Amino acid sequence: MDTKHPEIQIEDMRFVNRINIAVNDGSRPEDLYHVVSDVARNLFHCTGANIYILDEAKSVLRLASTGIADGLIPAVEKLIGGKLPTIQVELADSKEFPRLLVEHGPQVINDKPTIMRLMEENTRNPHLKKLVPKVFNMIRAFSVVSVTLFAKNEPVGMLMLGREEPFTPA
């Protein structure tokens, strides 16, 4: 137990308690995704925490919750000229997401080209793909960690955290 920073542990436990309350009050999965992404974003000091869920055919990852820091969504929408579109990743057309989806344990990505490829794989729209470098600089997710979510030893989704400061591999 870290006795040097007890305030951090108390705050961490408040975050965990928010998830516990959401689970126990019978929240819909969609509401629970938002709580988890918000808690993860705050707990790990991220600019974003996205939760993707696999469809039943296991061919598409659908963005179920985007925990982008307050103020960033309107800025991104202004840049792209409209509301954020529905985000889904066609795994057959993707290079990065299928690779990450089969990994057990957190995967740390600290290189800009890979992070930008992941961002590009979130859309099929050529106009939006061209805006990825600007969005990348706007959201400042220079380091990403991906955690595959499993149920009964089968991948069901992914939690992706992004922040400016580098994550370090364990």
mmCIF file with all atom_site columns, C-alpha atoms in Angstrom, residues 84-156:
data_model
loop_
_atom_site.group_PDB
_atom_site.id
_atom_site.type_symbol
_atom_site.label_atom_id
_atom_site.label_alt_id
_atom_site.label_comp_id
_atom_site.label_asym_id
_atom_site.label_entity_id
_atom_site.label_seq_id
_atom_site.pdbx_PDB_ins_code
_atom_site.Cartn_x
_atom_site.Cartn_y
_atom_site.Cartn_z
_atom_site.occupancy
_atom_site.B_iso_or_equiv
_atom_site.pdbx_formal_charge
_atom_site.auth_seq_id
_atom_site.auth_comp_id
_atom_site.auth_asym_id
_atom_site.auth_atom_id
_atom_site.pdbx_PDB_model_num
ATOM 1  C CA . LEU A 1 84  ? -19.230 12.822  -34.924 1.00 0.00 ? 84  LEU A CA 1
ATOM 2  C CA . PRO A 1 85  ? -20.390 9.950   -37.114 1.00 0.00 ? 85  PRO A CA 1
ATOM 3  C CA . THR A 1 86  ? -21.142 6.486   -35.805 1.00 0.00 ? 86  THR A CA 1
ATOM 4  C CA . ILE A 1 87  ? -17.777 4.847   -35.404 1.00 0.00 ? 87  ILE A CA 1
ATOM 5  C CA . GLN A 1 88  ? -17.215 1.237   -36.239 1.00 0.00 ? 88  GLN A CA 1
ATOM 6  C CA . VAL A 1 89  ? -14.192 -0.696  -37.364 1.00 0.00 ? 89  VAL A CA 1
ATOM 7  C CA . GLU A 1 90  ? -14.607 -3.345  -40.055 1.00 0.00 ? 90  GLU A CA 1
ATOM 8  C CA . LEU A 1 91  ? -12.060 -5.908  -38.868 1.00 0.00 ? 91  LEU A CA 1
ATOM 9  C CA . ALA A 1 92  ? -11.585 -7.358  -42.368 1.00 0.00 ? 92  ALA A CA 1
ATOM 10 C CA . ASP A 1 93  ? -10.395 -3.908  -43.546 1.00 0.00 ? 93  ASP A CA 1
ATOM 11 C CA . SER A 1 94  ? -8.272  -3.199  -40.481 1.00 0.00 ? 94  SER A CA 1
ATOM 12 C CA . LYS A 1 95  ? -4.623  -4.001  -39.768 1.00 0.00 ? 95  LYS A CA 1
ATOM 13 C CA . GLU A 1 96  ? -4.175  -2.729  -36.227 1.00 0.00 ? 96  GLU A CA 1
ATOM 14 C CA . PHE A 1 97  ? -7.438  -3.554  -34.426 1.00 0.00 ? 97  PHE A CA 1
ATOM 15 C CA . PRO A 1 98  ? -7.474  -7.320  -35.156 1.00 0.00 ? 98  PRO A CA 1
ATOM 16 C CA . ARG A 1 99  ? -3.869  -7.582  -33.967 1.00 0.00 ? 99  ARG A CA 1
ATOM 17 C CA . LEU A 1 100 ? -4.723  -5.842  -30.683 1.00 0.00 ? 100 LEU A CA 1
ATOM 18 C CA . LEU A 1 101 ? -7.976  -7.719  -30.199 1.00 0.00 ? 101 LEU A CA 1
ATOM 19 C CA . VAL A 1 102 ? -6.267  -11.100 -29.775 1.00 0.00 ? 102 VAL A CA 1
ATOM 20 C CA . GLU A 1 103 ? -3.728  -9.871  -27.229 1.00 0.00 ? 103 GLU A CA 1
ATOM 21 C CA . HIS A 1 104 ? -4.068  -10.778 -23.574 1.00 0.00 ? 104 HIS A CA 1
ATOM 22 C CA . GLY A 1 105 ? -2.959  -7.968  -21.312 1.00 0.00 ? 105 GLY A CA 1
ATOM 23 C CA . PRO A 1 106 ? -2.431  -4.276  -22.006 1.00 0.00 ? 106 PRO A CA 1
ATOM 24 C CA . GLN A 1 107 ? -0.692  -3.261  -25.225 1.00 0.00 ? 107 GLN A CA 1
ATOM 25 C CA . VAL A 1 108 ? 1.197   0.048   -25.078 1.00 0.00 ? 108 VAL A CA 1
ATOM 26 C CA . ILE A 1 109 ? 1.551   2.045   -28.299 1.00 0.00 ? 109 ILE A CA 1
ATOM 27 C CA . ASN A 1 110 ? 3.862   5.039   -28.202 1.00 0.00 ? 110 ASN A CA 1
ATOM 28 C CA . ASP A 1 111 ? 4.549   5.553   -31.890 1.00 0.00 ? 111 ASP A CA 1
ATOM 29 C CA . LYS A 1 112 ? 2.680   8.182   -33.873 1.00 0.00 ? 112 LYS A CA 1
ATOM 30 C CA . PRO A 1 113 ? 2.267   6.209   -37.147 1.00 0.00 ? 113 PRO A CA 1
ATOM 31 C CA . THR A 1 114 ? 0.530   3.281   -35.408 1.00 0.00 ? 114 THR A CA 1
ATOM 32 C CA . ILE A 1 115 ? -1.753  5.567   -33.382 1.00 0.00 ? 115 ILE A CA 1
ATOM 33 C CA . MET A 1 116 ? -2.689  7.472   -36.526 1.00 0.00 ? 116 MET A CA 1
ATOM 34 C CA . ARG A 1 117 ? -3.436  4.183   -38.371 1.00 0.00 ? 117 ARG A CA 1
ATOM 35 C CA . LEU A 1 118 ? -5.739  3.201   -35.502 1.00 0.00 ? 118 LEU A CA 1
ATOM 36 C CA . MET A 1 119 ? -7.507  6.548   -35.814 1.00 0.00 ? 119 MET A CA 1
ATOM 37 C CA . GLU A 1 120 ? -7.849  6.133   -39.595 1.00 0.00 ? 120 GLU A CA 1
ATOM 38 C CA . GLU A 1 121 ? -9.341  2.665   -39.118 1.00 0.00 ? 121 GLU A CA 1
ATOM 39 C CA . ASN A 1 122 ? -12.246 4.278   -37.217 1.00 0.00 ? 122 ASN A CA 1
ATOM 40 C CA . THR A 1 123 ? -13.733 5.572   -40.477 1.00 0.00 ? 123 THR A CA 1
ATOM 41 C CA . ARG A 1 124 ? -14.153 4.605   -44.103 1.00 0.00 ? 124 ARG A CA 1
ATOM 42 C CA . ASN A 1 125 ? -14.798 8.231   -45.094 1.00 0.00 ? 125 ASN A CA 1
ATOM 43 C CA . PRO A 1 126 ? -11.826 9.536   -47.146 1.00 0.00 ? 126 PRO A CA 1
ATOM 44 C CA . HIS A 1 127 ? -12.477 13.157  -46.041 1.00 0.00 ? 127 HIS A CA 1
ATOM 45 C CA . LEU A 1 128 ? -12.311 12.156  -42.358 1.00 0.00 ? 128 LEU A CA 1
ATOM 46 C CA . LYS A 1 129 ? -9.191  10.058  -42.951 1.00 0.00 ? 129 LYS A CA 1
ATOM 47 C CA . LYS A 1 130 ? -7.462  13.197  -44.294 1.00 0.00 ? 130 LYS A CA 1
ATOM 48 C CA . LEU A 1 131 ? -8.309  15.037  -41.062 1.00 0.00 ? 131 LEU A CA 1
ATOM 49 C CA . VAL A 1 132 ? -6.699  12.405  -38.804 1.00 0.00 ? 132 VAL A CA 1
ATOM 50 C CA . PRO A 1 133 ? -3.401  14.344  -38.366 1.00 0.00 ? 133 PRO A CA 1
ATOM 51 C CA . LYS A 1 134 ? -5.301  17.435  -37.204 1.00 0.00 ? 134 LYS A CA 1
ATOM 52 C CA . VAL A 1 135 ? -7.547  15.416  -34.886 1.00 0.00 ? 135 VAL A CA 1
ATOM 53 C CA . PHE A 1 136 ? -4.471  13.590  -33.562 1.00 0.00 ? 136 PHE A CA 1
ATOM 54 C CA . ASN A 1 137 ? -2.827  16.896  -32.616 1.00 0.00 ? 137 ASN A CA 1
ATOM 55 C CA . MET A 1 138 ? -6.079  18.228  -31.189 1.00 0.00 ? 138 MET A CA 1
ATOM 56 C CA . ILE A 1 139 ? -6.781  15.318  -28.839 1.00 0.00 ? 139 ILE A CA 1
ATOM 57 C CA . ARG A 1 140 ? -3.103  14.887  -27.946 1.00 0.00 ? 140 ARG A CA 1
ATOM 58 C CA . ALA A 1 141 ? -3.287  11.104  -27.559 1.00 0.00 ? 141 ALA A CA 1
ATOM 59 C CA . PHE A 1 142 ? 0.432   10.625  -28.181 1.00 0.00 ? 142 PHE A CA 1
ATOM 60 C CA . SER A 1 143 ? 0.429   7.403   -26.178 1.00 0.00 ? 143 SER A CA 1
ATOM 61 C CA . VAL A 1 144 ? -2.251  4.705   -26.247 1.00 0.00 ? 144 VAL A CA 1
ATOM 62 C CA . VAL A 1 145 ? -2.878  1.585   -24.229 1.00 0.00 ? 145 VAL A CA 1
ATOM 63 C CA . SER A 1 146 ? -5.270  -1.067  -25.489 1.00 0.00 ? 146 SER A CA 1
ATOM 64 C CA . VAL A 1 147 ? -6.890  -3.668  -23.251 1.00 0.00 ? 147 VAL A CA 1
ATOM 65 C CA . THR A 1 148 ? -8.969  -6.433  -24.809 1.00 0.00 ? 148 THR A CA 1
ATOM 66 C CA . LEU A 1 149 ? -12.173 -7.172  -22.903 1.00 0.00 ? 149 LEU A CA 1
ATOM 67 C CA . PHE A 1 150 ? -12.950 -10.870 -22.526 1.00 0.00 ? 150 PHE A CA 1
ATOM 68 C CA . ALA A 1 151 ? -16.011 -12.858 -21.479 1.00 0.00 ? 151 ALA A CA 1
ATOM 69 C CA . LYS A 1 152 ? -15.685 -16.623 -21.077 1.00 0.00 ? 152 LYS A CA 1
ATOM 70 C CA . ASN A 1 153 ? -12.184 -16.440 -22.627 1.00 0.00 ? 153 ASN A CA 1
ATOM 71 C CA . GLU A 1 154 ? -13.555 -14.870 -25.834 1.00 0.00 ? 154 GLU A CA 1
ATOM 72 C CA . PRO A 1 155 ? -12.806 -11.287 -26.872 1.00 0.00 ? 155 PRO A CA 1
ATOM 73 C CA . VAL A 1 156 ? -15.944 -9.133  -26.642 1.00 0.00 ? 156 VAL A CA 1
#
